[in-house]
Amino acid sequence: MTEGPSLGVVVNPIAGMGGRVGLHGTDGPALDAAVRRGAEAVAPHRARRALNRLHGLAPAVPVVAVEGPMGTDHLTGDGWTVRTLHRARTGPTTAADTRDAARAMVESGVSLLMFVGGDGTARDVVDAVGAAVPVLGVPSGVKMHSGVFATGPEAAGETAARYLAEPARFGCVDAEVVDLAGGDGASPATPRMFGIARVPDARGSLQRAKAVAGGADDADLVALGREVAREMPADRLYLLGPGTTVAHVNAALGLPASPLGVDAVLGGRLLAADASEAELLSLLLRHPSATLVLGVVGGQGFLLGRGNQQISAAVLAAVGTDNIEILAARGKVAALDPPTLRIDVGDEHATAPITGYRKVRTGRGRSTVLRIVA
């Protein structure tokens, strides 16, 4: 057992690898597919960002971590107080490894369990620990619909430091663990709640669970989709982002949509469906005059960095930050608290020109202005 407030760390080192290569998770066979497509690990970098921020704010906090890529590899720099849990393991990490590590953290008596991954990792952690210990997610998956995640790695590190300074005073709240369920190839999977976790009460630093869109705005969005489609010059490449809002543009063009991916359209023709980062960059090289159309994640307000990682810093640079159209249902905009949109792509230089106040189209001939923050 540890003495005083302590932090448990569990990293899913393969989380998020599928995002840039056009996959929608890294579970099971998807990992092999991601590797074949040249995917690179993203979780280690995001883990270090969170842990470095924590260490800078609270260098004396004891840490309990699994040996190797699930923990100790990411405690860079000097001055850490670490208890290492040794686990005999070969090959890529699995969901069972995550669950075992989370249980070991509870047995070690940690005050807060910080995990690095996506919704699948969140499910594994909460399946293992329930409400026995508060948890906090460092967002690093392909999809992150759950309300257990901080808004970014640095926000996770800051929240952990603040909570561990005074756990009793800081307090905890319930948060939904949400993941995609269903889907049969013809219809997309939909977010479903899989459990409830306890998280530090840090509302300004935690994202909300994804809200499922209702039907009240459907007529407005159909009209908006048609309006955007009519405005599309035949000689301009359009990258249509994921989500039900942008899918109305596809429908207006008579084209199928990739609900979880990015489609490329030119002159009313579908050039690429569910494209990877590499495919998008190749298209942009051939068609440099381009527009990116983005929707907003309901409830969370994320514009980039949640389920659309193939729209990378390089893709943003090739499109040009002046060539981004943002579409959102009025109901989604009204539900934002605070009324801001968020970006989490890990490249401040690429996203700085996007931040600030931007026009958001909410219906045919209607728009509002929202602030975008990174």
PDB file of C-alpha atoms in Angstrom, residues 147-352:
ATOM      1  CA  GLY A 147     -17.248  11.662 -20.033  1.00  0.00           C
ATOM      2  CA  VAL A 148     -14.230  10.282 -18.159  1.00  0.00           C
ATOM      3  CA  PHE A 149     -11.666  12.062 -20.344  1.00  0.00           C
ATOM      4  CA  ALA A 150      -9.932  15.358 -19.788  1.00  0.00           C
ATOM      5  CA  THR A 151     -10.142  17.803 -22.676  1.00  0.00           C
ATOM      6  CA  GLY A 152      -6.467  17.121 -23.503  1.00  0.00           C
ATOM      7  CA  PRO A 153      -3.292  15.571 -22.064  1.00  0.00           C
ATOM      8  CA  GLU A 154      -2.170  18.720 -20.258  1.00  0.00           C
ATOM      9  CA  ALA A 155      -5.637  19.178 -18.776  1.00  0.00           C
ATOM     10  CA  ALA A 156      -5.431  15.615 -17.459  1.00  0.00           C
ATOM     11  CA  GLY A 157      -2.071  16.287 -15.813  1.00  0.00           C
ATOM     12  CA  GLU A 158      -3.327  19.509 -14.221  1.00  0.00           C
ATOM     13  CA  THR A 159      -6.543  17.883 -12.989  1.00  0.00           C
ATOM     14  CA  ALA A 160      -4.625  14.971 -11.462  1.00  0.00           C
ATOM     15  CA  ALA A 161      -2.245  17.333  -9.676  1.00  0.00           C
ATOM     16  CA  ARG A 162      -5.076  19.447  -8.269  1.00  0.00           C
ATOM     17  CA  TYR A 163      -7.104  16.431  -7.176  1.00  0.00           C
ATOM     18  CA  LEU A 164      -4.203  14.666  -5.462  1.00  0.00           C
ATOM     19  CA  ALA A 165      -3.319  17.830  -3.540  1.00  0.00           C
ATOM     20  CA  GLU A 166      -6.647  17.634  -1.667  1.00  0.00           C
ATOM     21  CA  PRO A 167      -8.762  14.613  -2.726  1.00  0.00           C
ATOM     22  CA  ALA A 168     -11.411  15.016  -0.031  1.00  0.00           C
ATOM     23  CA  ARG A 169     -11.925  18.697  -0.716  1.00  0.00           C
ATOM     24  CA  PHE A 170     -11.814  18.355  -4.487  1.00  0.00           C
ATOM     25  CA  GLY A 171     -14.508  15.678  -4.626  1.00  0.00           C
ATOM     26  CA  CYS A 172     -15.760  13.417  -7.414  1.00  0.00           C
ATOM     27  CA  VAL A 173     -18.766  13.154  -9.697  1.00  0.00           C
ATOM     28  CA  ASP A 174     -20.305  10.389 -11.798  1.00  0.00           C
ATOM     29  CA  ALA A 175     -19.403  10.203 -15.489  1.00  0.00           C
ATOM     30  CA  GLU A 176     -20.731   8.013 -18.286  1.00  0.00           C
ATOM     31  CA  VAL A 177     -18.557   5.462 -20.045  1.00  0.00           C
ATOM     32  CA  VAL A 178     -19.793   5.458 -23.634  1.00  0.00           C
ATOM     33  CA  ASP A 179     -18.679   3.426 -26.637  1.00  0.00           C
ATOM     34  CA  LEU A 180     -20.000   2.537 -30.061  1.00  0.00           C
ATOM     35  CA  ALA A 181     -22.311  -0.443 -30.229  1.00  0.00           C
ATOM     36  CA  GLY A 182     -24.230  -2.187 -32.999  1.00  0.00           C
ATOM     37  CA  GLY A 183     -23.706  -1.441 -36.651  1.00  0.00           C
ATOM     38  CA  ASP A 184     -23.864  -4.084 -39.344  1.00  0.00           C
ATOM     39  CA  GLY A 185     -22.022  -2.503 -42.247  1.00  0.00           C
ATOM     40  CA  ALA A 186     -25.250  -1.120 -43.707  1.00  0.00           C
ATOM     41  CA  SER A 187     -25.958   1.077 -40.690  1.00  0.00           C
ATOM     42  CA  PRO A 188     -23.398   2.767 -38.439  1.00  0.00           C
ATOM     43  CA  ALA A 189     -22.725   1.858 -34.851  1.00  0.00           C
ATOM     44  CA  THR A 190     -24.186   4.277 -32.309  1.00  0.00           C
ATOM     45  CA  PRO A 191     -22.885   5.491 -28.946  1.00  0.00           C
ATOM     46  CA  ARG A 192     -24.254   3.518 -25.968  1.00  0.00           C
ATOM     47  CA  MET A 193     -23.574   3.849 -22.249  1.00  0.00           C
ATOM     48  CA  PHE A 194     -21.652   0.908 -20.801  1.00  0.00           C
ATOM     49  CA  GLY A 195     -21.144   2.054 -17.237  1.00  0.00           C
ATOM     50  CA  ILE A 196     -20.632   4.807 -14.700  1.00  0.00           C
ATOM     51  CA  ALA A 197     -17.244   5.883 -13.357  1.00  0.00           C
ATOM     52  CA  ARG A 198     -16.175   8.250 -10.602  1.00  0.00           C
ATOM     53  CA  VAL A 199     -14.050  11.144 -11.859  1.00  0.00           C
ATOM     54  CA  PRO A 200     -12.533  14.225 -10.193  1.00  0.00           C
ATOM     55  CA  ASP A 201     -14.993  17.111 -10.085  1.00  0.00           C
ATOM     56  CA  ALA A 202     -13.176  19.317 -12.610  1.00  0.00           C
ATOM     57  CA  ARG A 203     -15.916  20.421 -14.969  1.00  0.00           C
ATOM     58  CA  GLY A 204     -13.805  22.956 -16.806  1.00  0.00           C
ATOM     59  CA  SER A 205     -11.151  20.358 -17.639  1.00  0.00           C
ATOM     60  CA  LEU A 206     -13.313  17.315 -18.396  1.00  0.00           C
ATOM     61  CA  GLN A 207     -15.201  16.666 -21.596  1.00  0.00           C
ATOM     62  CA  ARG A 208     -18.820  15.629 -21.502  1.00  0.00           C
ATOM     63  CA  ALA A 209     -20.068  12.332 -22.835  1.00  0.00           C
ATOM     64  CA  LYS A 210     -21.091  12.499 -26.482  1.00  0.00           C
ATOM     65  CA  ALA A 211     -24.718  13.493 -26.930  1.00  0.00           C
ATOM     66  CA  VAL A 212     -26.759  11.540 -29.460  1.00  0.00           C
ATOM     67  CA  ALA A 213     -28.418  13.840 -31.971  1.00  0.00           C
ATOM     68  CA  GLY A 214     -32.176  14.078 -31.896  1.00  0.00           C
ATOM     69  CA  GLY A 215     -34.551  14.768 -34.758  1.00  0.00           C
ATOM     70  CA  ALA A 216     -35.642  18.316 -33.949  1.00  0.00           C
ATOM     71  CA  ASP A 217     -33.051  19.867 -36.273  1.00  0.00           C
ATOM     72  CA  ASP A 218     -33.353  17.359 -39.117  1.00  0.00           C
ATOM     73  CA  ALA A 219     -35.263  19.620 -41.521  1.00  0.00           C
ATOM     74  CA  ASP A 220     -32.809  22.467 -40.949  1.00  0.00           C
ATOM     75  CA  LEU A 221     -29.845  20.164 -41.563  1.00  0.00           C
ATOM     76  CA  VAL A 222     -31.350  18.720 -44.740  1.00  0.00           C
ATOM     77  CA  ALA A 223     -31.764  22.272 -46.064  1.00  0.00           C
ATOM     78  CA  LEU A 224     -28.239  23.184 -44.959  1.00  0.00           C
ATOM     79  CA  GLY A 225     -26.819  20.118 -46.681  1.00  0.00           C
ATOM     80  CA  ARG A 226     -28.522  21.096 -49.908  1.00  0.00           C
ATOM     81  CA  GLU A 227     -27.276  24.673 -49.601  1.00  0.00           C
ATOM     82  CA  VAL A 228     -23.668  23.574 -49.112  1.00  0.00           C
ATOM     83  CA  ALA A 229     -23.959  21.118 -52.022  1.00  0.00           C
ATOM     84  CA  ARG A 230     -25.248  23.860 -54.353  1.00  0.00           C
ATOM     85  CA  GLU A 231     -22.305  26.097 -53.439  1.00  0.00           C
ATOM     86  CA  MET A 232     -19.628  23.498 -54.270  1.00  0.00           C
ATOM     87  CA  PRO A 233     -17.628  24.517 -57.387  1.00  0.00           C
ATOM     88  CA  ALA A 234     -17.073  21.618 -59.768  1.00  0.00           C
ATOM     89  CA  ASP A 235     -13.309  22.163 -59.826  1.00  0.00           C
ATOM     90  CA  ARG A 236     -12.771  22.288 -56.037  1.00  0.00           C
ATOM     91  CA  LEU A 237     -11.959  19.308 -53.835  1.00  0.00           C
ATOM     92  CA  TYR A 238     -14.221  18.916 -50.817  1.00  0.00           C
ATOM     93  CA  LEU A 239     -13.274  16.842 -47.788  1.00  0.00           C
ATOM     94  CA  LEU A 240     -16.448  15.931 -45.942  1.00  0.00           C
ATOM     95  CA  GLY A 241     -15.791  15.028 -42.319  1.00  0.00           C
ATOM     96  CA  PRO A 242     -17.548  12.412 -40.192  1.00  0.00           C
ATOM     97  CA  GLY A 243     -20.847  12.742 -38.411  1.00  0.00           C
ATOM     98  CA  THR A 244     -24.547  12.930 -39.172  1.00  0.00           C
ATOM     99  CA  THR A 245     -24.549  16.684 -39.796  1.00  0.00           C
ATOM    100  CA  VAL A 246     -22.016  16.609 -42.651  1.00  0.00           C
ATOM    101  CA  ALA A 247     -23.670  13.451 -43.989  1.00  0.00           C
ATOM    102  CA  HIS A 248     -26.535  15.675 -45.146  1.00  0.00           C
ATOM    103  CA  VAL A 249     -24.141  17.210 -47.672  1.00  0.00           C
ATOM    104  CA  ASN A 250     -23.353  13.733 -49.026  1.00  0.00           C
ATOM    105  CA  ALA A 251     -27.073  13.006 -49.217  1.00  0.00           C
ATOM    106  CA  ALA A 252     -27.735  16.217 -51.134  1.00  0.00           C
ATOM    107  CA  LEU A 253     -25.092  15.155 -53.662  1.00  0.00           C
ATOM    108  CA  GLY A 254     -26.634  11.686 -53.935  1.00  0.00           C
ATOM    109  CA  LEU A 255     -23.489  10.110 -52.494  1.00  0.00           C
ATOM    110  CA  PRO A 256     -23.032   7.606 -49.657  1.00  0.00           C
ATOM    111  CA  ALA A 257     -21.459   8.958 -46.481  1.00  0.00           C
ATOM    112  CA  SER A 258     -18.859   7.458 -44.156  1.00  0.00           C
ATOM    113  CA  PRO A 259     -20.389   8.223 -40.748  1.00  0.00           C
ATOM    114  CA  LEU A 260     -17.073   7.670 -38.955  1.00  0.00           C
ATOM    115  CA  GLY A 261     -14.712   8.740 -41.720  1.00  0.00           C
ATOM    116  CA  VAL A 262     -13.740  11.434 -44.222  1.00  0.00           C
ATOM    117  CA  ASP A 263     -14.982  11.389 -47.813  1.00  0.00           C
ATOM    118  CA  ALA A 264     -13.370  13.272 -50.713  1.00  0.00           C
ATOM    119  CA  VAL A 265     -15.646  14.729 -53.382  1.00  0.00           C
ATOM    120  CA  LEU A 266     -14.850  16.569 -56.628  1.00  0.00           C
ATOM    121  CA  GLY A 267     -17.399  17.703 -59.195  1.00  0.00           C
ATOM    122  CA  GLY A 268     -20.148  15.683 -57.555  1.00  0.00           C
ATOM    123  CA  ARG A 269     -18.064  12.483 -57.737  1.00  0.00           C
ATOM    124  CA  LEU A 270     -16.816  10.491 -54.769  1.00  0.00           C
ATOM    125  CA  LEU A 271     -13.034  10.241 -55.194  1.00  0.00           C
ATOM    126  CA  ALA A 272     -12.349   8.456 -51.899  1.00  0.00           C
ATOM    127  CA  ALA A 273     -14.536   7.098 -49.118  1.00  0.00           C
ATOM    128  CA  ASP A 274     -13.381   6.816 -45.512  1.00  0.00           C
ATOM    129  CA  ALA A 275      -9.955   8.116 -46.525  1.00  0.00           C
ATOM    130  CA  SER A 276      -6.779   7.865 -44.455  1.00  0.00           C
ATOM    131  CA  GLU A 277      -4.401  10.748 -43.785  1.00  0.00           C
ATOM    132  CA  ALA A 278      -2.091   9.511 -46.550  1.00  0.00           C
ATOM    133  CA  GLU A 279      -4.967   9.326 -49.051  1.00  0.00           C
ATOM    134  CA  LEU A 280      -6.120  12.830 -48.122  1.00  0.00           C
ATOM    135  CA  LEU A 281      -2.624  14.255 -48.543  1.00  0.00           C
ATOM    136  CA  SER A 282      -2.269  12.542 -51.919  1.00  0.00           C
ATOM    137  CA  LEU A 283      -5.568  14.027 -53.110  1.00  0.00           C
ATOM    138  CA  LEU A 284      -4.607  17.472 -51.828  1.00  0.00           C
ATOM    139  CA  LEU A 285      -1.332  17.282 -53.728  1.00  0.00           C
ATOM    140  CA  ARG A 286      -3.263  16.737 -56.967  1.00  0.00           C
ATOM    141  CA  HIS A 287      -6.087  19.133 -56.083  1.00  0.00           C
ATOM    142  CA  PRO A 288      -4.654  21.950 -53.933  1.00  0.00           C
ATOM    143  CA  SER A 289      -7.841  24.032 -54.160  1.00  0.00           C
ATOM    144  CA  ALA A 290      -9.852  22.421 -51.391  1.00  0.00           C
ATOM    145  CA  THR A 291     -12.409  22.960 -48.636  1.00  0.00           C
ATOM    146  CA  LEU A 292     -12.773  20.955 -45.430  1.00  0.00           C
ATOM    147  CA  VAL A 293     -16.306  20.571 -44.053  1.00  0.00           C
ATOM    148  CA  LEU A 294     -16.521  19.680 -40.371  1.00  0.00           C
ATOM    149  CA  GLY A 295     -19.303  18.861 -37.956  1.00  0.00           C
ATOM    150  CA  VAL A 296     -19.289  19.202 -34.178  1.00  0.00           C
ATOM    151  CA  VAL A 297     -19.382  16.352 -31.657  1.00  0.00           C
ATOM    152  CA  GLY A 298     -22.641  16.802 -29.790  1.00  0.00           C
ATOM    153  CA  GLY A 299     -22.343  17.592 -26.094  1.00  0.00           C
ATOM    154  CA  GLN A 300     -18.554  17.803 -26.233  1.00  0.00           C
ATOM    155  CA  GLY A 301     -18.083  20.552 -28.784  1.00  0.00           C
ATOM    156  CA  PHE A 302     -15.014  18.939 -30.339  1.00  0.00           C
ATOM    157  CA  LEU A 303     -14.229  19.997 -33.875  1.00  0.00           C
ATOM    158  CA  LEU A 304     -10.934  18.127 -34.357  1.00  0.00           C
ATOM    159  CA  GLY A 305      -9.226  15.368 -32.400  1.00  0.00           C
ATOM    160  CA  ARG A 306     -12.214  13.154 -31.623  1.00  0.00           C
ATOM    161  CA  GLY A 307     -12.857  10.469 -34.229  1.00  0.00           C
ATOM    162  CA  ASN A 308     -11.312  12.417 -37.123  1.00  0.00           C
ATOM    163  CA  GLN A 309      -7.573  12.019 -36.505  1.00  0.00           C
ATOM    164  CA  GLN A 310      -6.980  11.459 -40.225  1.00  0.00           C
ATOM    165  CA  ILE A 311      -7.493  15.235 -40.472  1.00  0.00           C
ATOM    166  CA  SER A 312      -3.986  15.803 -39.174  1.00  0.00           C
ATOM    167  CA  ALA A 313      -1.849  18.911 -38.876  1.00  0.00           C
ATOM    168  CA  ALA A 314      -0.422  18.142 -42.313  1.00  0.00           C
ATOM    169  CA  VAL A 315      -3.904  17.887 -43.837  1.00  0.00           C
ATOM    170  CA  LEU A 316      -4.927  21.170 -42.188  1.00  0.00           C
ATOM    171  CA  ALA A 317      -1.837  22.880 -43.589  1.00  0.00           C
ATOM    172  CA  ALA A 318      -2.551  21.564 -47.088  1.00  0.00           C
ATOM    173  CA  VAL A 319      -6.201  22.680 -46.994  1.00  0.00           C
ATOM    174  CA  GLY A 320      -5.466  26.066 -45.443  1.00  0.00           C
ATOM    175  CA  THR A 321      -7.189  27.279 -42.326  1.00  0.00           C
ATOM    176  CA  ASP A 322      -9.275  29.807 -44.289  1.00  0.00           C
ATOM    177  CA  ASN A 323     -10.896  26.951 -46.194  1.00  0.00           C
ATOM    178  CA  ILE A 324     -12.783  25.285 -43.351  1.00  0.00           C
ATOM    179  CA  GLU A 325     -16.582  25.199 -43.172  1.00  0.00           C
ATOM    180  CA  ILE A 326     -18.186  24.316 -39.825  1.00  0.00           C
ATOM    181  CA  LEU A 327     -21.722  22.922 -39.685  1.00  0.00           C
ATOM    182  CA  ALA A 328     -23.713  22.331 -36.496  1.00  0.00           C
ATOM    183  CA  ALA A 329     -27.348  21.832 -35.586  1.00  0.00           C
ATOM    184  CA  ARG A 330     -28.861  24.652 -33.573  1.00  0.00           C
ATOM    185  CA  GLY A 331     -29.659  22.192 -30.796  1.00  0.00           C
ATOM    186  CA  LYS A 332     -25.994  21.171 -30.540  1.00  0.00           C
ATOM    187  CA  VAL A 333     -24.895  24.777 -30.369  1.00  0.00           C
ATOM    188  CA  ALA A 334     -27.483  25.621 -27.714  1.00  0.00           C
ATOM    189  CA  ALA A 335     -26.383  22.645 -25.588  1.00  0.00           C
ATOM    190  CA  LEU A 336     -22.705  23.634 -25.483  1.00  0.00           C
ATOM    191  CA  ASP A 337     -21.594  24.562 -21.970  1.00  0.00           C
ATOM    192  CA  PRO A 338     -19.419  26.573 -22.196  1.00  0.00           C
ATOM    193  CA  PRO A 339     -20.381  27.756 -25.701  1.00  0.00           C
ATOM    194  CA  THR A 340     -17.007  26.982 -27.276  1.00  0.00           C
ATOM    195  CA  LEU A 341     -15.623  24.507 -29.801  1.00  0.00           C
ATOM    196  CA  ARG A 342     -12.482  22.514 -29.038  1.00  0.00           C
ATOM    197  CA  ILE A 343      -9.469  21.224 -30.944  1.00  0.00           C
ATOM    198  CA  ASP A 344      -7.095  18.520 -29.671  1.00  0.00           C
ATOM    199  CA  VAL A 345      -4.590  17.496 -32.354  1.00  0.00           C
ATOM    200  CA  GLY A 346      -1.358  18.011 -30.417  1.00  0.00           C
ATOM    201  CA  ASP A 347       0.173  20.604 -32.743  1.00  0.00           C
ATOM    202  CA  GLU A 348      -0.196  24.184 -31.531  1.00  0.00           C
ATOM    203  CA  HIS A 349       1.445  25.658 -34.634  1.00  0.00           C
ATOM    204  CA  ALA A 350      -1.061  23.944 -36.933  1.00  0.00           C
ATOM    205  CA  THR A 351      -4.136  24.780 -34.884  1.00  0.00           C
ATOM    206  CA  ALA A 352      -3.302  28.312 -33.726  1.00  0.00           C
TER     207      ALA A 352
END
